[in-house]
GROMACS .gro file of C-alpha atoms in nm:
model
  379
    1MET     CA    1   1.500   1.204   0.433
    2LYS     CA    2   1.377   0.906   0.239
    3SER     CA    3   1.167   0.598   0.310
    4ALA     CA    4   1.232   0.229   0.240
    5TYR     CA    5   1.001  -0.042   0.112
    6ILE     CA    6   1.122  -0.402   0.153
    7HIS     CA    7   0.948  -0.679  -0.044
    8ILE     CA    8   0.908  -1.037   0.076
    9PRO     CA    9   0.764  -1.223  -0.226
   10PHE     CA   10   0.662  -1.542  -0.047
   11CYS     CA   11   0.314  -1.667   0.045
   12GLU     CA   12   0.166  -1.980   0.200
   13HIS     CA   13  -0.113  -1.951  -0.059
   14ILE     CA   14  -0.205  -1.726  -0.352
   15CYS     CA   15  -0.522  -1.515  -0.326
   16HIS     CA   16  -0.750  -1.502  -0.629
   17TYR     CA   17  -0.729  -1.121  -0.667
   18CYS     CA   18  -0.358  -1.065  -0.601
   19ASP     CA   19  -0.128  -0.943  -0.881
   20PHE     CA   20   0.168  -0.852  -0.660
   21ASN     CA   21   0.503  -1.022  -0.716
   22LYS     CA   22   0.460  -1.340  -0.511
   23PHE     CA   23   0.545  -1.710  -0.506
   24PHE     CA   24   0.452  -2.016  -0.301
   25ILE     CA   25   0.709  -2.028  -0.022
   26GLN     CA   26   0.747  -2.406  -0.043
   27SER     CA   27   1.075  -2.503  -0.214
   28GLN     CA   28   1.178  -2.139  -0.256
   29PRO     CA   29   1.539  -2.036  -0.170
   30VAL     CA   30   1.421  -1.815   0.118
   31ASP     CA   31   1.753  -1.797   0.306
   32GLU     CA   32   1.942  -1.722  -0.014
   33TYR     CA   33   1.686  -1.452  -0.094
   34LEU     CA   34   1.739  -1.289   0.246
   35ARG     CA   35   2.116  -1.286   0.184
   36SER     CA   36   2.061  -1.120  -0.154
   37LEU     CA   37   1.821  -0.869  -0.002
   38GLU     CA   38   2.087  -0.765   0.247
   39LYS     CA   39   2.342  -0.729  -0.035
   40GLU     CA   40   2.103  -0.507  -0.229
   41MET     CA   41   2.044  -0.284   0.073
   42VAL     CA   42   2.421  -0.253   0.130
   43HIS     CA   43   2.485  -0.167  -0.237
   44SER     CA   44   2.205   0.089  -0.255
   45MET     CA   45   2.281   0.262   0.073
   46GLU     CA   46   2.651   0.291  -0.012
   47ALA     CA   47   2.564   0.434  -0.355
   48ASN     CA   48   2.335   0.694  -0.199
   49GLY     CA   49   2.541   0.809   0.098
   50HIS     CA   50   2.347   0.626   0.372
   51PRO     CA   51   2.060   0.876   0.408
   52GLU     CA   52   1.854   0.875   0.726
   53LEU     CA   53   1.520   0.704   0.682
   54LYS     CA   54   1.181   0.842   0.776
   55THR     CA   55   0.979   0.520   0.741
   56ILE     CA   56   1.036   0.149   0.676
   57PHE     CA   57   0.763  -0.077   0.540
   58ILE     CA   58   0.800  -0.454   0.493
   59GLY     CA   59   0.536  -0.582   0.252
   60GLY     CA   60   0.469  -0.869   0.018
   61GLY     CA   61   0.372  -1.130  -0.058
   62THR     CA   62   0.343  -1.220   0.306
   63PRO     CA   63   0.631  -1.114   0.533
   64THR     CA   64   0.492  -1.324   0.817
   65SER     CA   65   0.513  -1.639   0.602
   66LEU     CA   66   0.881  -1.635   0.705
   67SER     CA   67   0.971  -1.841   1.009
   68ALA     CA   68   1.047  -1.657   1.334
   69GLY     CA   69   1.418  -1.721   1.274
   70GLN     CA   70   1.402  -1.586   0.919
   71LEU     CA   71   1.210  -1.281   1.035
   72GLU     CA   72   1.474  -1.218   1.300
   73ARG     CA   73   1.748  -1.245   1.040
   74LEU     CA   74   1.568  -1.001   0.808
   75LEU     CA   75   1.521  -0.750   1.088
   76ASP     CA   76   1.884  -0.784   1.196
   77SER     CA   77   1.987  -0.703   0.837
   78ILE     CA   78   1.766  -0.395   0.838
   79HIS     CA   79   1.921  -0.268   1.159
   80THR     CA   80   2.276  -0.347   1.043
   81VAL     CA   81   2.245  -0.191   0.699
   82LEU     CA   82   1.969   0.070   0.707
   83LYS     CA   83   2.051   0.177   1.063
   84PRO     CA   84   1.709   0.314   1.164
   85SER     CA   85   1.763   0.603   1.404
   86GLU     CA   86   1.558   0.857   1.595
   87SER     CA   87   1.458   1.006   1.258
   88LEU     CA   88   1.244   0.695   1.192
   89VAL     CA   89   0.879   0.781   1.258
   90GLU     CA   90   0.724   0.448   1.149
   91PHE     CA   91   0.838   0.087   1.113
   92ALA     CA   92   0.553  -0.115   0.963
   93VAL     CA   93   0.502  -0.479   0.862
   94GLU     CA   94   0.220  -0.649   0.672
   95ALA     CA   95   0.085  -0.959   0.845
   96ASN     CA   96  -0.155  -1.243   0.772
   97PRO     CA   97  -0.400  -1.333   1.049
   98ASP     CA   98  -0.337  -1.708   1.007
   99ASP     CA   99   0.042  -1.713   1.044
  100LEU     CA  100   0.109  -1.454   1.313
  101SER     CA  101   0.228  -1.648   1.617
  102SER     CA  102   0.323  -1.497   1.953
  103GLU     CA  103   0.686  -1.587   1.874
  104LYS     CA  104   0.681  -1.388   1.549
  105LEU     CA  105   0.506  -1.096   1.720
  106ASN     CA  106   0.776  -1.087   1.988
  107VAL     CA  107   1.048  -1.091   1.722
  108LEU     CA  108   0.884  -0.796   1.544
  109LYS     CA  109   0.832  -0.601   1.865
  110ALA     CA  110   1.189  -0.657   1.984
  111ALA     CA  111   1.320  -0.522   1.652
  112GLY     CA  112   1.131  -0.195   1.690
  113VAL     CA  113   0.839  -0.263   1.455
  114ASP     CA  114   0.562  -0.032   1.575
  115ARG     CA  115   0.284  -0.079   1.318
  116LEU     CA  116   0.110  -0.392   1.190
  117SER     CA  117  -0.114  -0.410   0.884
  118PHE     CA  118  -0.347  -0.712   0.888
  119GLY     CA  119  -0.472  -0.849   0.555
  120VAL     CA  120  -0.831  -0.919   0.661
  121GLN     CA  121  -1.031  -0.830   0.342
  122THR     CA  122  -1.366  -0.940   0.489
  123PHE     CA  123  -1.505  -1.089   0.809
  124GLU     CA  124  -1.748  -1.312   0.616
  125ASP     CA  125  -1.604  -1.666   0.616
  126GLU     CA  126  -1.784  -1.769   0.297
  127LEU     CA  127  -1.653  -1.464   0.113
  128LEU     CA  128  -1.302  -1.536   0.238
  129LYS     CA  129  -1.319  -1.876   0.069
  130LYS     CA  130  -1.445  -1.720  -0.256
  131ILE     CA  131  -1.147  -1.485  -0.277
  132GLY     CA  132  -0.891  -1.752  -0.198
  133ARG     CA  133  -0.813  -1.663   0.162
  134VAL     CA  134  -0.751  -1.947   0.407
  135HIS     CA  135  -0.801  -1.763   0.737
  136GLU     CA  136  -1.138  -1.726   0.908
  137GLN     CA  137  -1.293  -1.452   1.118
  138LYS     CA  138  -1.181  -1.622   1.440
  139ASP     CA  139  -0.818  -1.609   1.324
  140VAL     CA  140  -0.836  -1.231   1.296
  141PHE     CA  141  -0.971  -1.198   1.649
  142ALA     CA  142  -0.701  -1.429   1.786
  143SER     CA  143  -0.414  -1.256   1.602
  144PHE     CA  144  -0.542  -0.911   1.693
  145GLU     CA  145  -0.556  -1.007   2.060
  146ARG     CA  146  -0.205  -1.158   2.049
  147ALA     CA  147  -0.074  -0.840   1.886
  148ARG     CA  148  -0.226  -0.626   2.159
  149GLU     CA  149  -0.079  -0.855   2.426
  150ALA     CA  150   0.261  -0.821   2.257
  151GLY     CA  151   0.233  -0.442   2.297
  152PHE     CA  152   0.132  -0.325   1.951
  153GLU     CA  153  -0.068  -0.002   1.978
  154ASN     CA  154  -0.087   0.083   1.607
  155ILE     CA  155  -0.275  -0.178   1.405
  156SER     CA  156  -0.433  -0.137   1.062
  157LEU     CA  157  -0.699  -0.364   0.912
  158ASP     CA  158  -0.721  -0.403   0.533
  159LEU     CA  159  -1.073  -0.461   0.396
  160MET     CA  160  -1.216  -0.493   0.045
  161PHE     CA  161  -1.551  -0.427  -0.121
  162GLY     CA  162  -1.694  -0.504  -0.463
  163LEU     CA  163  -1.608  -0.873  -0.411
  164PRO     CA  164  -1.780  -1.157  -0.602
  165GLY     CA  165  -2.122  -1.219  -0.451
  166GLN     CA  166  -2.072  -0.948  -0.189
  167THR     CA  167  -2.377  -0.744  -0.090
  168VAL     CA  168  -2.409  -0.413   0.091
  169HIS     CA  169  -2.533  -0.616   0.390
  170HIS     CA  170  -2.212  -0.827   0.383
  171LEU     CA  171  -1.998  -0.515   0.381
  172ASP     CA  172  -2.203  -0.349   0.655
  173ALA     CA  173  -2.151  -0.651   0.881
  174SER     CA  174  -1.777  -0.664   0.808
  175LEU     CA  175  -1.736  -0.295   0.883
  176ASP     CA  176  -1.922  -0.331   1.213
  177THR     CA  177  -1.698  -0.621   1.312
  178ALA     CA  178  -1.382  -0.437   1.207
  179LEU     CA  179  -1.478  -0.126   1.401
  180SER     CA  180  -1.562  -0.334   1.709
  181LEU     CA  181  -1.194  -0.432   1.733
  182GLY     CA  182  -1.095  -0.069   1.783
  183ALA     CA  183  -0.803  -0.067   1.540
  184GLU     CA  184  -0.616   0.258   1.486
  185HIS     CA  185  -0.632   0.247   1.107
  186TYR     CA  186  -0.847   0.099   0.830
  187SER     CA  187  -0.767   0.061   0.460
  188VAL     CA  188  -1.078  -0.018   0.255
  189TYR     CA  189  -1.020  -0.087  -0.114
  190SER     CA  190  -1.248  -0.163  -0.406
  191LEU     CA  191  -1.163  -0.483  -0.588
  192ILE     CA  192  -0.977  -0.425  -0.914
  193VAL     CA  193  -0.952  -0.732  -1.136
  194GLU     CA  194  -0.593  -0.741  -1.261
  195PRO     CA  195  -0.442  -0.955  -1.540
  196LYS     CA  196  -0.261  -1.275  -1.443
  197THR     CA  197  -0.493  -1.341  -1.149
  198VAL     CA  198  -0.745  -1.619  -1.086
  199PHE     CA  199  -1.025  -1.361  -1.092
  200TYR     CA  200  -0.912  -1.229  -1.430
  201ASN     CA  201  -0.926  -1.577  -1.581
  202LEU     CA  202  -1.271  -1.634  -1.433
  203MET     CA  203  -1.390  -1.297  -1.568
  204LYS     CA  204  -1.272  -1.387  -1.921
  205LYS     CA  205  -1.479  -1.707  -1.896
  206GLY     CA  206  -1.787  -1.515  -1.772
  207ARG     CA  207  -1.771  -1.687  -1.434
  208LEU     CA  208  -1.692  -1.389  -1.211
  209HIS     CA  209  -2.008  -1.226  -1.076
  210LEU     CA  210  -1.928  -0.885  -0.934
  211PRO     CA  211  -2.160  -0.620  -0.785
  212GLN     CA  212  -2.296  -0.363  -1.031
  213GLN     CA  213  -2.125  -0.024  -1.051
  214GLU     CA  214  -2.414   0.145  -0.870
  215GLN     CA  215  -2.397  -0.109  -0.590
  216GLU     CA  216  -2.021  -0.063  -0.561
  217ALA     CA  217  -2.072   0.315  -0.530
  218GLU     CA  218  -2.328   0.248  -0.256
  219MET     CA  219  -2.070   0.033  -0.078
  220TYR     CA  220  -1.811   0.311  -0.090
  221GLU     CA  221  -2.065   0.559   0.047
  222LEU     CA  222  -2.135   0.313   0.328
  223VAL     CA  223  -1.763   0.285   0.408
  224MET     CA  224  -1.722   0.662   0.433
  225ASN     CA  225  -2.035   0.706   0.644
  226LYS     CA  226  -1.947   0.419   0.880
  227MET     CA  227  -1.596   0.546   0.939
  228THR     CA  228  -1.710   0.903   0.996
  229GLY     CA  229  -1.976   0.782   1.236
  230ALA     CA  230  -1.715   0.591   1.434
  231GLY     CA  231  -1.487   0.894   1.462
  232ILE     CA  232  -1.232   0.749   1.214
  233HIS     CA  233  -1.137   1.028   0.977
  234GLN     CA  234  -1.074   0.981   0.607
  235TYR     CA  235  -0.734   1.115   0.503
  236GLU     CA  236  -0.702   0.941   0.164
  237ILE     CA  237  -0.949   0.795  -0.085
  238SER     CA  238  -0.925   0.445   0.064
  239ASN     CA  239  -0.768   0.509   0.404
  240PHE     CA  240  -0.913   0.603   0.742
  241ALA     CA  241  -0.743   0.656   1.077
  242LYS     CA  242  -0.776   0.781   1.429
  243LYS     CA  243  -0.599   1.116   1.461
  244GLY     CA  244  -0.222   1.069   1.462
  245PHE     CA  245  -0.235   0.713   1.322
  246GLU     CA  246  -0.226   0.793   0.950
  247SER     CA  247   0.016   0.569   0.755
  248ARG     CA  248   0.329   0.779   0.742
  249HIS     CA  249   0.489   0.547   0.488
  250ASN     CA  250   0.199   0.557   0.242
  251LEU     CA  251   0.185   0.934   0.277
  252THR     CA  252   0.537   0.929   0.131
  253TYR     CA  253   0.391   0.787  -0.191
  254TRP     CA  254   0.090   1.019  -0.203
  255SER     CA  255   0.310   1.322  -0.134
  256ASN     CA  256   0.535   1.220  -0.427
  257GLU     CA  257   0.844   1.188  -0.206
  258GLU     CA  258   1.137   0.955  -0.267
  259TYR     CA  259   1.182   0.601  -0.134
  260PHE     CA  260   1.404   0.297  -0.178
  261GLY     CA  261   1.248  -0.023  -0.312
  262PHE     CA  262   1.434  -0.336  -0.197
  263GLY     CA  263   1.359  -0.694  -0.300
  264ALA     CA  264   1.229  -0.891  -0.598
  265GLY     CA  265   0.981  -0.687  -0.802
  266ALA     CA  266   1.009  -0.382  -0.574
  267HIS     CA  267   0.964  -0.031  -0.714
  268GLY     CA  268   1.174   0.263  -0.599
  269TYR     CA  269   1.196   0.637  -0.658
  270ILE     CA  270   1.541   0.778  -0.584
  271ASN     CA  271   1.719   1.090  -0.718
  272GLY     CA  272   1.442   1.156  -0.969
  273LYS     CA  273   1.456   0.804  -1.112
  274ARG     CA  274   1.184   0.540  -1.086
  275THR     CA  275   1.326   0.190  -1.071
  276VAL     CA  276   1.178  -0.159  -1.099
  277ASN     CA  277   1.362  -0.464  -0.969
  278ALA     CA  278   1.360  -0.801  -1.144
  279GLY     CA  279   1.061  -1.002  -1.024
  280PRO     CA  280   1.149  -1.375  -1.044
  281VAL     CA  281   1.335  -1.474  -0.728
  282LYS     CA  282   1.615  -1.663  -0.907
  283HIS     CA  283   1.667  -1.377  -1.156
  284TYR     CA  284   1.678  -1.126  -0.869
  285ILE     CA  285   1.937  -1.336  -0.680
  286ASP     CA  286   2.151  -1.378  -0.995
  287LEU     CA  287   2.156  -1.002  -1.061
  288ILE     CA  288   2.253  -0.928  -0.701
  289ASP     CA  289   2.536  -1.182  -0.721
  290LYS     CA  290   2.666  -1.021  -1.042
  291SER     CA  291   2.646  -0.653  -0.956
  292GLY     CA  292   2.456  -0.590  -0.632
  293CYS     CA  293   2.194  -0.411  -0.842
  294PRO     CA  294   1.869  -0.587  -0.947
  295TYR     CA  295   1.716  -0.316  -1.166
  296LYS     CA  296   1.532  -0.428  -1.479
  297GLU     CA  297   1.397  -0.079  -1.549
  298ILE     CA  298   1.523   0.273  -1.475
  299HIS     CA  299   1.322   0.576  -1.580
  300GLN     CA  300   1.438   0.933  -1.537
  301VAL     CA  301   1.121   1.119  -1.446
  302THR     CA  302   1.082   1.441  -1.645
  303ARG     CA  303   0.968   1.762  -1.482
  304ASN     CA  304   0.629   1.738  -1.655
  305GLU     CA  305   0.587   1.380  -1.532
  306GLN     CA  306   0.677   1.488  -1.178
  307ILE     CA  307   0.412   1.758  -1.191
  308GLU     CA  308   0.145   1.522  -1.323
  309GLU     CA  309   0.234   1.269  -1.052
  310GLU     CA  310   0.218   1.544  -0.791
  311MET     CA  311  -0.142   1.606  -0.894
  312PHE     CA  312  -0.287   1.256  -0.931
  313LEU     CA  313  -0.106   1.121  -0.624
  314GLY     CA  314  -0.168   1.428  -0.410
  315LEU     CA  315  -0.536   1.442  -0.494
  316ARG     CA  316  -0.579   1.098  -0.335
  317LYS     CA  317  -0.532   1.275   0.000
  318THR     CA  318  -0.839   1.446   0.142
  319ALA     CA  319  -0.616   1.747   0.215
  320GLY     CA  320  -0.541   1.758  -0.157
  321VAL     CA  321  -0.246   1.931  -0.323
  322SER     CA  322  -0.099   2.229  -0.137
  323LYS     CA  323  -0.042   2.522  -0.372
  324GLU     CA  324   0.239   2.659  -0.157
  325ARG     CA  325   0.424   2.326  -0.156
  326PHE     CA  326   0.363   2.285  -0.529
  327PHE     CA  327   0.522   2.625  -0.597
  328GLU     CA  328   0.818   2.543  -0.371
  329LYS     CA  329   0.884   2.221  -0.563
  330TYR     CA  330   0.825   2.339  -0.920
  331GLY     CA  331   0.860   2.717  -0.918
  332THR     CA  332   0.531   2.767  -1.102
  333PRO     CA  333   0.182   2.840  -0.966
  334LEU     CA  334  -0.043   2.535  -0.991
  335ASP     CA  335  -0.330   2.746  -1.123
  336ASP     CA  336  -0.119   2.872  -1.413
  337LEU     CA  337  -0.036   2.521  -1.534
  338PHE     CA  338  -0.380   2.367  -1.502
  339ALA     CA  339  -0.625   2.657  -1.534
  340ASP     CA  340  -0.849   2.489  -1.796
  341VAL     CA  341  -0.849   2.148  -1.626
  342LEU     CA  342  -0.932   2.295  -1.287
  343ARG     CA  343  -1.211   2.509  -1.432
  344THR     CA  344  -1.368   2.203  -1.601
  345LEU     CA  345  -1.340   1.986  -1.290
  346GLU     CA  346  -1.489   2.263  -1.073
  347GLU     CA  347  -1.781   2.301  -1.312
  348LYS     CA  348  -1.842   1.926  -1.285
  349GLY     CA  349  -1.836   1.952  -0.906
  350LEU     CA  350  -1.539   1.716  -0.873
  351VAL     CA  351  -1.280   1.942  -0.707
  352PHE     CA  352  -1.260   2.235  -0.468
  353ASN     CA  353  -1.005   2.491  -0.591
  354THR     CA  354  -0.930   2.722  -0.300
  355GLU     CA  355  -0.661   2.981  -0.239
  356LYS     CA  356  -0.446   2.724  -0.055
  357SER     CA  357  -0.517   2.388  -0.218
  358VAL     CA  358  -0.696   2.170  -0.471
  359CYS     CA  359  -0.886   1.873  -0.328
  360LEU     CA  360  -1.161   1.631  -0.424
  361THR     CA  361  -1.526   1.696  -0.347
  362HIS     CA  362  -1.750   1.412  -0.227
  363ASP     CA  363  -1.845   1.338  -0.590
  364GLY     CA  364  -1.477   1.365  -0.682
  365LYS     CA  365  -1.396   1.080  -0.445
  366LEU     CA  366  -1.656   0.864  -0.618
  367LEU     CA  367  -1.509   0.952  -0.960
  368GLY     CA  368  -1.144   0.977  -0.862
  369ASN     CA  369  -1.004   0.811  -1.174
  370GLU     CA  370  -1.181   1.064  -1.395
  371VAL     CA  371  -1.020   1.346  -1.198
  372PHE     CA  372  -0.672   1.193  -1.204
  373GLN     CA  373  -0.682   1.125  -1.576
  374ALA     CA  374  -0.773   1.488  -1.646
  375PHE     CA  375  -0.419   1.593  -1.553
  376LEU     CA  376  -0.237   1.335  -1.765
  377GLY     CA  377  -0.087   1.467  -2.086
  378GLU     CA  378  -0.192   1.827  -2.016
  379LEU     CA  379   0.167   1.952  -2.016
   0.00000   0.00000   0.00000
């Protein structure tokens, strides 16, 4: 079984840190885009024999920037074309706290959506302004309560640390507030300044004042300790959940399994090929009209690339990379391929190499990128 990611590239505003494929929704051909998205799904499912899906994730951009009617149309397309069945274990949608009305929540619930991911980032109103968010703390509380009233029992809150001007005290307060809501899942990411963002331009001008590396490490330690103390277990470098509420869709990525990527700028991984769709909305629509296929890049993943991806994606999970599963997929013992790398990483105290798996140590989580890079190019 495969998963499906569906991209809605529209936003009511553009956050200063965001480098995802997104556009101001005003004056965009939203209804035409939704028609093209349905055509792409039809074309792709027919070309791949209509496989049963394990998870569906609608992301963005901001899916909830669509009107209730547009959301309903999108969800009708998904049911008509993708035909989610009993095999579907998760149907998730990203949501903004400031545009999630009761009407939209009811549309999502009626369509079988069973997981919401709220883009909160921080509960400090002043910090929200600094990073280009337009919601406030009170909007999160109100949306969260409406979601509960609508019957949603699986809600994730996205938070960030390492933000401009953010202190450990700021983060501590945000974490306490987030945990007080009793969400089932928390994603807590360190800010990465990407090209083509407001923050990147500010950084080039010397006007972006970020926490020092040592302070950022202290923040990450705080996140892990707070979550553990609240009984929320860490199952991936940046993700924490109550038992049974891990993101099944994101585990598809970290387990190096295949998934469809639908929509402008979406990435997919089907039949050993990684694909990238055209990003500009008009270009995407034009390609769909011509052929039903919006790919701008197709890359056949080599066996060595698959193995490297298996390692650096799998090591993001606290459970690490299963040696038994690795052997089943590639026919070669993991230890034989990476003996020198594993020995070096063990000596540095960055990985545990047991009989059954390879996983990150506490220090390995703090220096994850160093661990991941060690496997690149080794084959």
